[in-house]
C-alpha cells in the first residue's frame, strides 16, 4: 500500500511512522512536510491513501483537502490527523471529503490501521456511488437511441445559456426540427425501422452542427439545436439550409430507400422571447408554420406568425363548441334553371356566427374542421339541418311540379366517415325527402386522391338515387377521363372560369369543349359565381343547365329565400 503523509511537525510525522510500522502491514510511506509539497507529490504519484495533518502553516488541512479533492478524477481516500478533539471540526472534514478523522494523541498502530482500512472501504463505496451517479446522469442526459443529448439536457443547457447571453449581450438561437411524415414510416415499416431511421437522421444532422452548439433529440422525431453566441442571423439560415440538404439523399432502412424531409422552426433570444420556455414555444410556433407551409422548409418566428397561429388555435378551440352553442347556421343560394331562369335548386352553405369574432366564412373554418376531424360532426349537423329545412319547403310548396333540389357540400374526410350512407339514408327517410332531391357536392381534390373504397362509396350513393356533383371544376387536377370513371351527374364549373369567360378566348374554347364532353357523358353543367348579365348570357349560349351566382342571388337565410321565391315555387 502506498501512503502519503503530509505533516509539518517532524515529531508528529515520526510518531505516525512508528505507529504504522508497528501495525506490521507492508507499507510504502512518502513523507511531505508542507502543504505545497504534499499537493505536488499527490499530483505526481498515485497513492492509496493520504494521511493529512489538520494544522499546516501555509494553509489549513481543510483547505488542502479541498485542493486535493478539486483536481482530477484521481481522489485517494484521506484520513485527517489533528491535535484537537473538536467534533464540529471533525464533521467538517468529513463533509469536505475526508474519510476519517483521528486525534493525534490517540494514534496507535492498530488505531491507524483501523482508520486506514475504514477509510479505504468508505472510499470504495463513495467511488461506486459516484460512478453510478455519473451513469445515471448520462442516462438522464443522453438519448439512448441516437446518443445525442436529450430534452432534459437541452432544456437545462438552454436555461443556462440565456443569462450568459444576456450578460455578454449576445444572441442565442434555437432551431427545432421535426421530420415530415415520420409517422408514415413507423406505421408502414414498424417501430424498429423507425428507430433505425432516427439514428441515421441524427448522424446526418450532426454534420452541419458547429462544435459548441448543442444538437439533441427532444423526443419522437423532433430534434433541436441550441446555437450559442449568435452574431449573425444569416448563419442560422445557412445552418438550416445545410440541415435540410443533409437529409436530401435517400435513407436505406431495411433494404428500402426512404425519402425523408423535415420542417424547421427558428426562434432567437432576446428578439423573440425573454425566457427559455417562451423561446421553445416560439420555435414550435415557427415549426408549425413550416409544416403548414408545405414542409421541407425553415421558418423564423415572428409576431405576425404568432398572431395568425394564435387565431387559428382559438378558432380550433371554439369550433369544438360551435355546434352545441348553436353558432352555426346555413344560408341557401338559389340555383337558377338557365333556360327558364326560375329557381331549380339551392346550395346549403354553412356560416359561423362567432360570439367575439363575428361572422366567419367557411373558407376559414372548414379546413380547420377537416384537419381536426370535427368536419364529421359538423357535416352531420349540416345534413340534418338542410334536409329538415328542405322538408319544410316541400310541405309548404307542395305541388305535383315541385322540383327543387338541395345541394350539400361534402368534404373528402366525410367519405371516410363510418356509416355515412346510413346517416344520409336515415335522414332522408325521417324527413321524407326523396334521394334524387339531394345533390352532394365534392371538390375535385376530394376525388383525385381517392381509393377503391371511396369509389365504391360514391357508387353506392349514386345507386341510392342521390345525385353526385363535382364542385369547383377546373381548380384541381382531375381529368375528364377520371370523371368518366365516377358516377358524377353534375359538373359545377368554378367561378374563376366564369369570371374570364367574356375576356379570355382560350377559356371560352375550353369551356365549350368541357361542355360538349360533359354532355356526351350525360352530365349536367352548373355555372358557379355568375355575377354579370354578360356572364349569364354566355352560360346560356353555351347551353349550361343551371346558373348560380350573385347575378341572381347571394346565399340567404331560409326566410329570405322563401320571401324571394314564394311566387315561383307556388306556381311550379
Ligand atoms: P362552394 O361549394 O364552391 O360554394 C360556392 C361559394 O361561392 C360560396 O362561398 C358562395 O357564397 C360563393 N359564391 C356564390 N356565387 C358567387 C358569386 O357570384 N361571386 C362570388 N364572388 N362568390 C360567389 P362560401 O359560402 O363562402 O363557401 C365557400 C366554400 O366553403 C364552399 O365553396 C364550400 O367548398 C365550402 N363550404 C360551404 N359550406 C360547406 C359545408 O356545409 N360543408 C363543407 N364541407 N364545405 C362547405
Ligand atoms: Mg359547393
Ligand atoms: Mg364551388
Coordinates of C-alpha atoms and ligand atoms in Angstrom, one line a residue:
X1 CA 0.0 0.0 0.0
X2 CA 1.3 3.5 -0.9
X3 CA 0.7 6.2 1.6
X4 CA 1.4 9.9 1.6
X5 CA 1.9 11.5 5.0
X6 CA 1.5 15.3 5.0
X7 CA 2.6 16.9 8.3
X8 CA 4.9 19.9 9.0
X9 CA 5.6 18.6 12.5
X10 CA 8.6 16.3 12.4
X11 CA 7.8 14.7 15.8
X12 CA 4.2 14.0 14.7
X13 CA 5.4 12.5 11.5
X14 CA 7.8 10.2 13.3
X15 CA 5.2 9.0 15.7
X16 CA 2.9 8.3 12.9
X17 CA 5.6 6.4 11.1
X18 CA 6.3 4.4 14.2
X19 CA 2.7 3.5 14.6
X20 CA 2.4 2.4 11.0
X21 CA 5.5 0.2 11.3
X22 CA 4.1 -1.4 14.5
X23 CA 1.0 -2.4 12.7
X24 CA 3.1 -4.9 10.8
X25 CA 1.4 -4.3 7.4
X26 CA 3.8 -3.8 4.5
X27 CA 3.6 -0.1 3.8
X28 CA 5.4 2.3 1.4
X29 CA 5.1 5.7 3.0
X30 CA 6.2 9.0 1.3
X31 CA 6.5 12.0 3.7
X32 CA 5.7 15.6 2.9
X33 CA 6.5 18.4 5.3
X34 CA 4.4 21.1 3.8
X35 CA 1.0 21.5 2.1
X36 CA 2.7 22.5 -1.2
X37 CA 5.0 19.5 -1.2
X38 CA 2.1 17.2 -0.4
X39 CA 0.0 18.6 -3.2
X40 CA 2.8 18.3 -5.6
X41 CA 3.5 14.7 -4.7
X42 CA -0.1 13.8 -4.9
X43 CA -0.1 15.0 -8.5
X44 CA 2.9 13.0 -9.5
X45 CA 2.3 9.7 -7.8
X46 CA -0.7 7.6 -7.2
X47 CA -1.3 7.0 -3.5
X48 CA -3.7 4.5 -2.0
X49 CA -4.3 6.9 0.9
X50 CA -3.3 10.2 2.3
X51 CA -2.7 11.0 6.0
X52 CA -3.2 14.7 6.4
X53 CA -2.4 17.0 9.3
X54 CA -5.1 19.5 10.0
X55 CA -2.7 22.2 11.1
X56 CA -0.3 23.2 8.4
X57 CA 1.5 26.6 8.3
X58 CA 0.6 27.9 4.9
X59 CA -2.9 26.6 4.7
X60 CA -5.3 24.6 6.9
X61 CA -5.7 20.9 6.2
X62 CA -9.2 21.6 5.3
X63 CA -8.1 24.0 2.5
X64 CA -5.6 21.5 1.3
X65 CA -8.3 18.8 1.4
X66 CA -10.4 20.9 -1.0
X67 CA -7.4 21.3 -3.3
X68 CA -6.8 17.6 -3.3
X69 CA -10.4 16.8 -3.9
X70 CA -10.9 19.5 -6.5
X71 CA -8.5 18.1 -9.0
X72 CA -8.8 15.2 -11.4
X73 CA -10.8 12.0 -11.1
X74 CA -8.0 10.5 -9.0
X75 CA -9.0 11.2 -5.4
X76 CA -7.4 8.8 -2.9
X77 CA -9.1 8.5 0.5
X78 CA -7.9 10.9 3.1
X79 CA -7.6 10.5 6.9
X80 CA -7.2 13.7 8.8
X81 CA -4.9 14.0 11.8
X82 CA -5.4 16.7 14.4
X83 CA -4.4 17.7 18.0
X84 CA -7.9 19.0 18.5
X85 CA -10.8 16.8 19.6
X86 CA -13.3 19.4 18.3
X87 CA -16.2 17.3 17.0
X88 CA -17.5 20.1 14.6
X89 CA -14.1 20.3 13.0
X90 CA -14.1 16.5 12.5
X91 CA -17.5 16.7 10.9
X92 CA -16.5 19.5 8.6
X93 CA -13.5 17.5 7.4
X94 CA -15.8 14.5 6.7
X95 CA -18.2 16.8 4.9
X96 CA -15.4 18.2 2.7
X97 CA -14.5 14.7 1.6
X98 CA -12.2 13.2 4.3
X99 CA -12.9 9.6 5.1
X100 CA -11.9 9.7 8.7
X101 CA -10.6 12.0 11.5
X102 CA -8.1 10.8 14.2
X103 CA -6.9 12.8 17.2
X104 CA -3.1 12.7 17.2
X105 CA -2.9 11.7 20.9
X106 CA -4.9 8.6 20.1
X107 CA -2.6 7.5 17.2
X108 CA -1.5 3.9 17.7
X109 CA -0.7 1.3 15.1
X110 CA -4.0 -0.5 15.5
X111 CA -6.0 2.7 15.6
X112 CA -4.3 4.0 12.4
X113 CA -4.7 0.7 10.6
X114 CA -8.4 0.6 11.5
X115 CA -8.8 4.1 10.3
X116 CA -6.9 3.3 7.1
X117 CA -9.0 0.2 6.3
X118 CA -12.3 2.0 7.2
X119 CA -11.2 4.9 5.0
X120 CA -10.4 2.7 2.1
X121 CA -13.7 0.9 2.4
X122 CA -15.7 4.1 2.7
X123 CA -13.8 5.5 -0.2
X124 CA -14.6 2.4 -2.3
X125 CA -18.3 2.8 -1.5
X126 CA -18.2 6.5 -2.3
X127 CA -16.4 5.8 -5.6
X128 CA -19.0 3.3 -6.6
X129 CA -21.8 5.7 -5.7
X130 CA -20.0 8.4 -7.7
X131 CA -19.8 6.1 -10.8
X132 CA -23.4 5.1 -10.6
X133 CA -24.3 8.7 -10.2
X134 CA -22.3 9.5 -13.4
X135 CA -24.1 6.7 -15.2
X136 CA -27.5 7.9 -14.1
X137 CA -26.5 11.4 -15.2
X138 CA -25.6 10.0 -18.6
X139 CA -28.8 8.1 -18.8
X140 CA -30.7 11.2 -17.8
X141 CA -29.0 13.5 -20.3
X142 CA -28.4 11.3 -23.3
X143 CA -30.9 9.9 -25.7
X144 CA -30.2 6.2 -25.7
X145 CA -31.3 5.7 -29.4
X146 CA -29.2 8.3 -31.1
X147 CA -26.5 9.1 -28.4
X148 CA -27.5 12.8 -28.7
X149 CA -28.3 15.0 -25.8
X150 CA -31.9 14.5 -24.7
X151 CA -34.7 17.0 -23.9
X152 CA -33.7 17.3 -20.3
X153 CA -30.1 18.2 -21.1
X154 CA -31.3 20.6 -23.9
X155 CA -33.7 22.4 -21.6
X156 CA -31.1 22.8 -18.9
X157 CA -28.5 24.0 -21.4
X158 CA -30.9 26.5 -22.8
X159 CA -31.7 27.7 -19.3
X160 CA -28.0 28.3 -18.6
X161 CA -27.4 29.8 -22.0
X162 CA -29.8 32.7 -21.7
X163 CA -28.4 34.5 -18.6
X164 CA -25.0 34.2 -20.1
X165 CA -26.1 35.6 -23.4
X166 CA -27.7 38.4 -21.6
X167 CA -24.5 39.3 -19.7
X168 CA -22.4 39.1 -22.8
X169 CA -25.1 40.9 -24.9
X170 CA -25.2 38.1 -27.4
X171 CA -28.0 36.3 -29.2
X172 CA -28.9 32.6 -28.8
X173 CA -30.9 30.8 -31.5
X174 CA -33.0 27.7 -31.1
X175 CA -33.7 25.5 -34.1
X176 CA -36.5 23.0 -33.8
X177 CA -36.7 20.3 -36.4
X178 CA -39.4 17.7 -37.0
X179 CA -39.3 15.0 -39.6
X180 CA -42.1 15.2 -42.2
X181 CA -44.4 12.2 -42.3
X182 CA -42.3 10.1 -39.9
X183 CA -45.5 8.5 -38.6
X184 CA -46.0 7.0 -42.0
X185 CA -42.6 5.2 -41.7
X186 CA -43.5 3.9 -38.3
X187 CA -46.9 2.8 -39.3
X188 CA -45.9 1.1 -42.5
X189 CA -42.4 -0.3 -41.7
X190 CA -42.7 -0.7 -37.9
X191 CA -41.1 1.0 -35.0
X192 CA -37.8 -0.8 -35.3
X193 CA -37.4 0.6 -38.8
X194 CA -38.5 4.0 -37.4
X195 CA -35.7 3.8 -34.8
X196 CA -33.1 2.9 -37.5
X197 CA -34.2 5.9 -39.5
X198 CA -34.0 8.2 -36.5
X199 CA -30.4 7.2 -35.7
X200 CA -29.4 7.7 -39.3
X201 CA -31.1 11.1 -39.3
X202 CA -29.2 12.0 -36.1
X203 CA -25.9 11.2 -37.7
X204 CA -26.6 13.3 -40.7
X205 CA -27.8 16.2 -38.6
X206 CA -24.5 16.2 -36.7
X207 CA -22.6 17.1 -39.8
X208 CA -23.7 20.8 -40.2
X209 CA -23.8 21.5 -36.5
X210 CA -20.9 23.5 -35.2
X211 CA -18.8 22.3 -32.3
X212 CA -20.0 24.1 -29.2
X213 CA -23.6 24.1 -30.4
X214 CA -25.9 21.5 -28.9
X215 CA -27.8 19.1 -31.1
X216 CA -30.3 17.0 -29.2
X217 CA -33.3 14.8 -29.8
X218 CA -36.3 16.2 -28.0
X219 CA -38.2 13.0 -28.4
X220 CA -40.0 11.1 -31.1
X221 CA -38.9 12.6 -34.5
X222 CA -38.2 16.0 -33.0
X223 CA -34.7 17.4 -32.8
X224 CA -33.4 20.7 -31.6
X225 CA -30.2 22.7 -31.9
X226 CA -29.1 25.3 -29.5
X227 CA -26.8 27.9 -31.1
X228 CA -24.7 29.9 -28.6
X229 CA -23.2 33.2 -29.3
X230 CA -25.0 34.1 -32.5
X231 CA -23.6 37.2 -34.1
X232 CA -25.3 37.0 -37.5
X233 CA -28.8 35.7 -38.1
X234 CA -27.9 34.7 -41.6
X235 CA -25.8 31.9 -40.1
X236 CA -28.9 30.2 -38.8
X237 CA -30.4 30.3 -42.3
X238 CA -27.2 28.7 -43.7
X239 CA -27.3 26.1 -41.0
X240 CA -31.0 25.2 -41.7
X241 CA -30.3 25.0 -45.4
X242 CA -27.5 22.6 -44.7
X243 CA -29.6 20.6 -42.3
X244 CA -32.3 20.2 -44.9
X245 CA -29.9 19.3 -47.6
X246 CA -28.2 16.8 -45.3
X247 CA -31.5 14.9 -45.3
X248 CA -32.0 15.0 -49.1
X249 CA -30.2 11.8 -50.1
X250 CA -32.5 8.7 -49.6
X251 CA -32.1 6.7 -46.4
X252 CA -31.6 3.0 -46.5
X253 CA -33.7 1.3 -44.0
X254 CA -34.3 -2.5 -44.0
X255 CA -33.4 -2.7 -47.7
X256 CA -35.8 0.1 -48.6
X257 CA -34.9 3.6 -49.8
X258 CA -36.8 6.3 -47.9
X259 CA -37.0 9.9 -48.9
X260 CA -37.4 12.0 -45.8
X261 CA -37.7 15.7 -45.3
X262 CA -38.0 17.9 -42.3
X263 CA -39.7 21.1 -41.2
X264 CA -37.8 23.6 -39.1
X265 CA -38.8 26.4 -36.8
X266 CA -36.4 29.0 -35.5
X267 CA -36.5 31.5 -32.6
X268 CA -33.9 33.8 -31.3
X269 CA -33.2 35.3 -27.8
X270 CA -33.7 38.1 -26.9
X271 CA -35.6 39.1 -30.1
X272 CA -38.5 36.6 -29.8
X273 CA -38.7 35.8 -26.1
X274 CA -37.3 36.6 -22.8
X275 CA -37.1 33.1 -21.2
X276 CA -36.3 29.6 -22.2
X277 CA -39.9 28.3 -22.1
X278 CA -41.2 31.1 -24.3
X279 CA -38.2 30.6 -26.7
X280 CA -39.1 27.0 -27.2
X281 CA -42.8 27.9 -27.7
X282 CA -41.8 30.4 -30.4
X283 CA -39.7 27.8 -32.2
X284 CA -42.6 25.5 -32.0
X285 CA -44.9 28.1 -33.5
X286 CA -42.5 28.7 -36.4
X287 CA -42.2 24.9 -36.9
X288 CA -46.0 24.6 -37.0
X289 CA -45.9 27.2 -39.7
X290 CA -43.3 25.4 -41.7
X291 CA -45.5 22.3 -41.6
X292 CA -48.5 24.2 -42.8
X293 CA -46.5 25.9 -45.5
X294 CA -45.8 22.6 -47.2
X295 CA -43.0 21.1 -45.2
X296 CA -39.3 20.7 -46.1
X297 CA -38.6 24.3 -45.1
X298 CA -37.5 26.5 -42.3
X299 CA -39.4 29.4 -40.8
X300 CA -38.4 32.1 -38.5
X301 CA -40.7 33.0 -35.7
X302 CA -42.4 36.4 -36.0
X303 CA -45.1 38.3 -34.1
X304 CA -47.5 38.1 -37.1
X305 CA -46.9 34.4 -37.3
X306 CA -47.7 34.1 -33.6
X307 CA -51.0 36.1 -34.1
X308 CA -52.0 34.0 -37.1
X309 CA -51.4 30.8 -35.2
X310 CA -53.0 32.1 -32.1
X311 CA -56.1 32.9 -34.0
X312 CA -56.1 29.5 -35.6
X313 CA -55.7 27.8 -32.2
X314 CA -58.6 29.9 -30.8
X315 CA -60.8 29.1 -33.8
X316 CA -60.0 25.4 -33.4
X317 CA -60.8 25.6 -29.7
X318 CA -64.1 27.5 -30.3
X319 CA -65.1 25.3 -33.2
X320 CA -65.4 22.4 -30.9
X321 CA -68.2 24.2 -29.1
X322 CA -69.8 25.9 -32.1
X323 CA -72.5 23.2 -32.6
X324 CA -73.7 22.9 -29.1
X325 CA -73.7 26.7 -28.7
X326 CA -75.8 27.0 -31.8
X327 CA -73.4 29.3 -33.5
X328 CA -73.6 27.5 -36.9
X329 CA -76.3 28.2 -39.4
X330 CA -77.0 27.6 -43.0
X331 CA -77.6 30.0 -45.8
X332 CA -79.0 28.9 -49.1
X333 CA -78.0 30.1 -52.5
X334 CA -80.5 29.6 -55.3
X335 CA -79.5 27.7 -58.5
X336 CA -81.4 29.0 -61.5
X337 CA -82.5 27.0 -64.5
X338 CA -80.5 28.5 -67.4
X339 CA -83.4 28.4 -69.8
X340 CA -86.5 29.3 -67.8
X341 CA -84.5 31.5 -65.3
X342 CA -86.6 30.0 -62.5
X343 CA -85.2 28.6 -59.3
X344 CA -84.4 24.9 -59.6
X345 CA -82.3 24.2 -56.5
X346 CA -80.5 25.6 -53.5
X347 CA -77.0 25.0 -52.3
X348 CA -76.7 24.9 -48.5
X349 CA -73.7 27.0 -47.4
X350 CA -72.5 26.9 -43.8
X351 CA -71.8 30.1 -41.7
X352 CA -70.4 30.5 -38.2
X353 CA -71.5 33.4 -36.0
X354 CA -68.6 33.6 -33.6
X355 CA -69.5 35.4 -30.3
X356 CA -66.5 37.7 -30.5
X357 CA -65.0 37.4 -34.0
X358 CA -68.3 37.9 -35.8
X359 CA -69.3 36.1 -38.9
X360 CA -66.7 33.6 -40.1
X361 CA -66.7 32.2 -43.7
X362 CA -66.5 28.5 -44.3
X363 CA -63.2 29.0 -46.2
X364 CA -61.7 29.9 -42.9
X365 CA -63.1 27.2 -40.7
X366 CA -63.9 24.2 -42.9
X367 CA -60.2 23.5 -43.4
X368 CA -59.7 23.5 -39.6
X369 CA -62.7 21.3 -39.2
X370 CA -61.2 18.9 -41.8
X371 CA -57.8 18.8 -40.1
X372 CA -59.3 18.2 -36.7
X373 CA -61.9 15.7 -37.8
X374 CA -64.6 18.0 -36.5
X375 CA -66.0 18.0 -40.0
X376 CA -67.8 14.7 -39.3
X377 CA -69.9 16.2 -36.6
X378 CA -70.3 19.5 -38.5
X379 CA -71.1 17.6 -41.7
X380 CA -73.8 15.6 -39.9
X381 CA -75.3 18.8 -38.5
X382 CA -75.3 20.3 -42.0
X383 CA -77.1 17.2 -43.3
X384 CA -79.7 17.2 -40.7
X385 CA -80.4 21.0 -40.8
X386 CA -80.5 21.2 -44.6
X387 CA -82.7 18.1 -45.1
X388 CA -85.0 19.3 -42.3
X389 CA -85.2 22.7 -44.0
X390 CA -85.9 21.1 -47.3
X391 CA -88.7 19.1 -45.8
X392 CA -90.4 22.2 -44.6
X393 CA -90.2 23.7 -48.1
X394 CA -91.6 20.5 -49.6
X395 CA -94.5 20.8 -47.2
X396 CA -95.1 24.5 -47.8
X397 CA -94.8 24.4 -51.6
X398 CA -96.5 21.1 -52.1
X399 CA -97.4 20.7 -55.7
X400 CA -97.1 17.9 -58.3
X401 CA -94.5 20.0 -60.1
X402 CA -92.3 20.8 -57.1
X403 CA -88.9 20.0 -58.4
X404 CA -86.5 21.8 -56.1
X405 CA -83.1 20.3 -55.4
X406 CA -81.0 20.6 -52.3
X407 CA -77.2 20.7 -52.8
X408 CA -75.0 19.9 -49.8
X409 CA -71.2 20.2 -49.8
X410 CA -69.4 17.0 -48.7
X411 CA -65.8 17.1 -47.5
X412 CA -63.3 14.4 -48.6
X413 CA -62.9 13.5 -45.0
X414 CA -66.6 12.6 -44.7
X415 CA -66.2 10.0 -47.4
X416 CA -64.1 8.1 -44.9
X417 CA -66.7 8.5 -42.1
X418 CA -68.2 5.3 -41.0
X419 CA -71.9 4.9 -41.6
X420 CA -72.1 7.9 -43.9
X421 CA -74.6 6.2 -46.2
X422 CA -76.7 5.0 -43.3
X423 CA -76.8 8.5 -41.8
X424 CA -77.9 10.0 -45.0
X425 CA -80.5 7.3 -45.6
X426 CA -81.9 7.7 -42.1
X427 CA -82.2 11.5 -42.5
X428 CA -83.9 11.2 -45.9
X429 CA -86.4 8.8 -44.6
X430 CA -87.0 10.6 -41.4
X431 CA -87.7 13.9 -43.2
X432 CA -89.4 12.2 -46.1
X433 CA -87.1 13.6 -48.8
X434 CA -86.5 11.5 -51.9
X435 CA -82.9 10.7 -52.7
X436 CA -82.9 12.3 -56.1
X437 CA -83.7 15.6 -54.5
X438 CA -80.3 15.5 -52.7
X439 CA -77.2 16.6 -54.6
X440 CA -73.8 16.0 -52.9
X441 CA -71.0 18.3 -54.0
X442 CA -67.5 17.0 -53.8
X443 CA -64.5 19.0 -54.8
X444 CA -62.0 17.7 -57.4
X445 CA -59.3 17.3 -54.8
X446 CA -61.7 15.0 -52.8
X447 CA -61.9 12.6 -55.7
X448 CA -58.4 12.9 -57.0
X449 CA -56.7 11.2 -54.1
X450 CA -59.4 8.6 -53.6
X451 CA -59.2 4.9 -53.3
X452 CA -61.2 1.9 -54.3
X453 CA -63.3 2.1 -51.1
X454 CA -64.2 5.7 -51.8
X455 CA -65.1 4.9 -55.4
X456 CA -67.4 2.1 -54.1
X457 CA -69.0 4.5 -51.7
X458 CA -69.7 7.0 -54.4
X459 CA -71.3 4.2 -56.5
X460 CA -73.4 3.1 -53.5
X461 CA -74.6 6.7 -53.0
X462 CA -75.4 7.0 -56.7
X463 CA -77.2 3.7 -56.7
X464 CA -79.5 5.0 -54.0
X465 CA -80.5 7.7 -56.4
X466 CA -78.5 10.5 -54.7
X467 CA -77.1 12.9 -57.3
X468 CA -73.3 13.5 -57.2
X469 CA -71.8 16.8 -58.3
X470 CA -68.2 17.7 -58.8
X471 CA -67.6 21.1 -57.3
X472 CA -65.1 23.9 -58.3
X473 CA -64.3 22.0 -61.5
X474 CA -61.2 23.4 -63.2
X475 CA -59.3 24.2 -60.0
X476 CA -58.0 20.8 -59.3
X477 CA -56.3 18.2 -61.4
X478 CA -59.0 15.7 -62.2
X479 CA -59.0 14.6 -65.8
X480 CA -62.1 14.2 -67.9
X481 CA -61.1 10.6 -68.0
X482 CA -61.4 10.3 -64.3
X483 CA -64.9 11.9 -64.5
X484 CA -65.9 9.1 -66.7
X485 CA -65.0 6.5 -64.1
X486 CA -67.1 8.1 -61.4
X487 CA -70.8 8.3 -61.1
X488 CA -71.0 12.1 -61.2
X489 CA -74.0 13.5 -62.8
X490 CA -73.3 17.2 -62.3
X491 CA -70.3 19.4 -63.1
X492 CA -70.0 22.7 -61.4
X493 CA -67.7 24.9 -63.2
X494 CA -65.6 27.0 -60.9
X495 CA -66.1 30.7 -60.6
X496 CA -62.6 31.6 -61.8
X497 CA -63.6 30.2 -65.3
X498 CA -66.8 32.0 -65.4
X499 CA -65.1 35.3 -64.4
X500 CA -62.9 35.2 -67.5
X501 CA -65.5 33.8 -69.9
X502 CA -66.0 37.3 -71.5
X503 CA -62.4 38.2 -71.9
X504 CA -60.4 35.1 -72.4
X505 CA -61.0 33.4 -75.8
X506 CA -58.9 30.3 -74.7
X507 CA -61.0 29.8 -71.6
X508 CA -64.1 30.1 -73.7
X509 CA -62.9 27.4 -76.1
X510 CA -62.0 25.2 -73.2
X511 CA -65.4 25.7 -71.6
X512 CA -67.1 24.8 -74.9
X513 CA -65.1 21.6 -75.1
X514 CA -65.8 20.7 -71.5
X515 CA -69.4 21.4 -72.0
X516 CA -69.5 19.2 -75.1
X517 CA -67.7 16.4 -73.3
X518 CA -69.9 16.6 -70.2
X519 CA -73.0 16.4 -72.4
X520 CA -71.7 13.3 -74.1
X521 CA -71.3 11.8 -70.6
X522 CA -74.8 12.8 -69.8
X523 CA -73.7 15.3 -67.2
X524 CA -75.5 18.5 -66.3
X525 CA -73.5 21.7 -66.1
X526 CA -73.8 24.3 -63.4
X527 CA -72.0 27.6 -63.7
X528 CA -70.8 28.9 -60.4
X529 CA -70.2 32.6 -59.5
X530 CA -72.1 34.2 -62.3
X531 CA -72.1 37.9 -61.4
X532 CA -73.0 39.8 -64.6
X533 CA -75.6 39.7 -67.2
X534 CA -72.9 39.1 -69.8
X535 CA -71.6 36.1 -68.0
X536 CA -75.2 34.8 -67.7
X537 CA -75.7 35.3 -71.4
X538 CA -72.5 33.3 -72.2
X539 CA -73.6 30.5 -69.9
X540 CA -76.9 30.4 -71.7
X541 CA -75.3 30.4 -75.1
X542 CA -73.0 27.6 -74.1
X543 CA -76.2 25.7 -73.0
X544 CA -75.2 25.2 -69.5
X545 CA -78.0 23.8 -67.4
X546 CA -78.0 25.8 -64.2
X547 CA -76.6 29.1 -63.1
X548 CA -75.6 30.0 -59.6
X549 CA -74.2 33.4 -58.6
X550 CA -74.7 36.9 -57.3
X551 CA -76.3 37.9 -60.6
X552 CA -79.4 36.1 -59.5
X553 CA -78.9 35.9 -55.7
X554 CA -76.4 35.7 -52.9
X555 CA -76.7 33.0 -50.3
X556 CA -79.5 33.9 -47.9
X557 CA -81.5 32.8 -44.9
X558 CA -84.4 30.4 -45.3
X559 CA -86.9 33.2 -44.6
X560 CA -85.3 35.4 -47.2
X561 CA -85.3 32.6 -49.7
X562 CA -89.0 31.9 -49.1
X563 CA -89.8 35.6 -49.5
X564 CA -87.9 36.0 -52.7
X565 CA -89.1 32.8 -54.4
X566 CA -92.5 32.1 -53.0
X567 CA -94.3 33.0 -56.2
X568 CA -92.0 30.9 -58.4
X569 CA -92.3 28.0 -56.0
X570 CA -96.1 28.2 -55.6
X571 CA -96.7 28.4 -59.3
X572 CA -94.5 25.4 -60.1
Ligands
LIG1 P1 -68.5 26.3 -52.9 O1 -69.2 25.0 -52.5 O2 -67.9 26.3 -54.2 O3 -69.6 27.4 -52.7 C1 -69.7 28.5 -53.5 C2 -69.1 29.7 -52.9 O4 -69.0 30.7 -53.8 C3 -69.8 30.2 -51.7 O5 -68.9 30.7 -50.8 C4 -70.7 31.3 -52.3 O6 -71.1 32.2 -51.4 C5 -69.7 31.8 -53.3 N1 -70.4 32.5 -54.4 C6 -71.5 32.1 -55.0 N2 -71.8 32.9 -56.0 C7 -70.9 33.9 -56.1 C8 -70.6 35.0 -56.9 O7 -71.3 35.3 -57.9 N3 -69.5 35.7 -56.7 C9 -68.6 35.4 -55.7 N4 -67.6 36.1 -55.5 N5 -68.8 34.3 -54.9 C10 -69.9 33.6 -55.1 P2 -69.0 30.4 -49.3 O8 -70.4 30.3 -48.8 O9 -68.1 31.3 -48.6 O10 -68.4 28.9 -49.2 C11 -67.1 28.7 -49.5 C12 -66.8 27.2 -49.6 O11 -66.8 26.6 -48.3 C13 -67.7 26.5 -50.5 O12 -67.4 26.6 -51.8 C14 -67.5 25.1 -50.0 O13 -66.4 24.5 -50.6 C15 -67.2 25.3 -48.5 N6 -68.5 25.0 -47.7 C16 -69.5 25.8 -47.5 N7 -70.4 25.2 -46.7 C17 -69.9 23.9 -46.5 C18 -70.4 22.8 -45.8 O14 -71.5 22.8 -45.3 N8 -69.6 21.7 -45.8 C19 -68.4 21.7 -46.4 N9 -67.7 20.5 -46.3 N10 -68.0 22.7 -47.1 C20 -68.7 23.8 -47.2
LIG2 MG1 -70.4 23.8 -53.3
LIG3 MG1 -67.8 25.7 -55.8

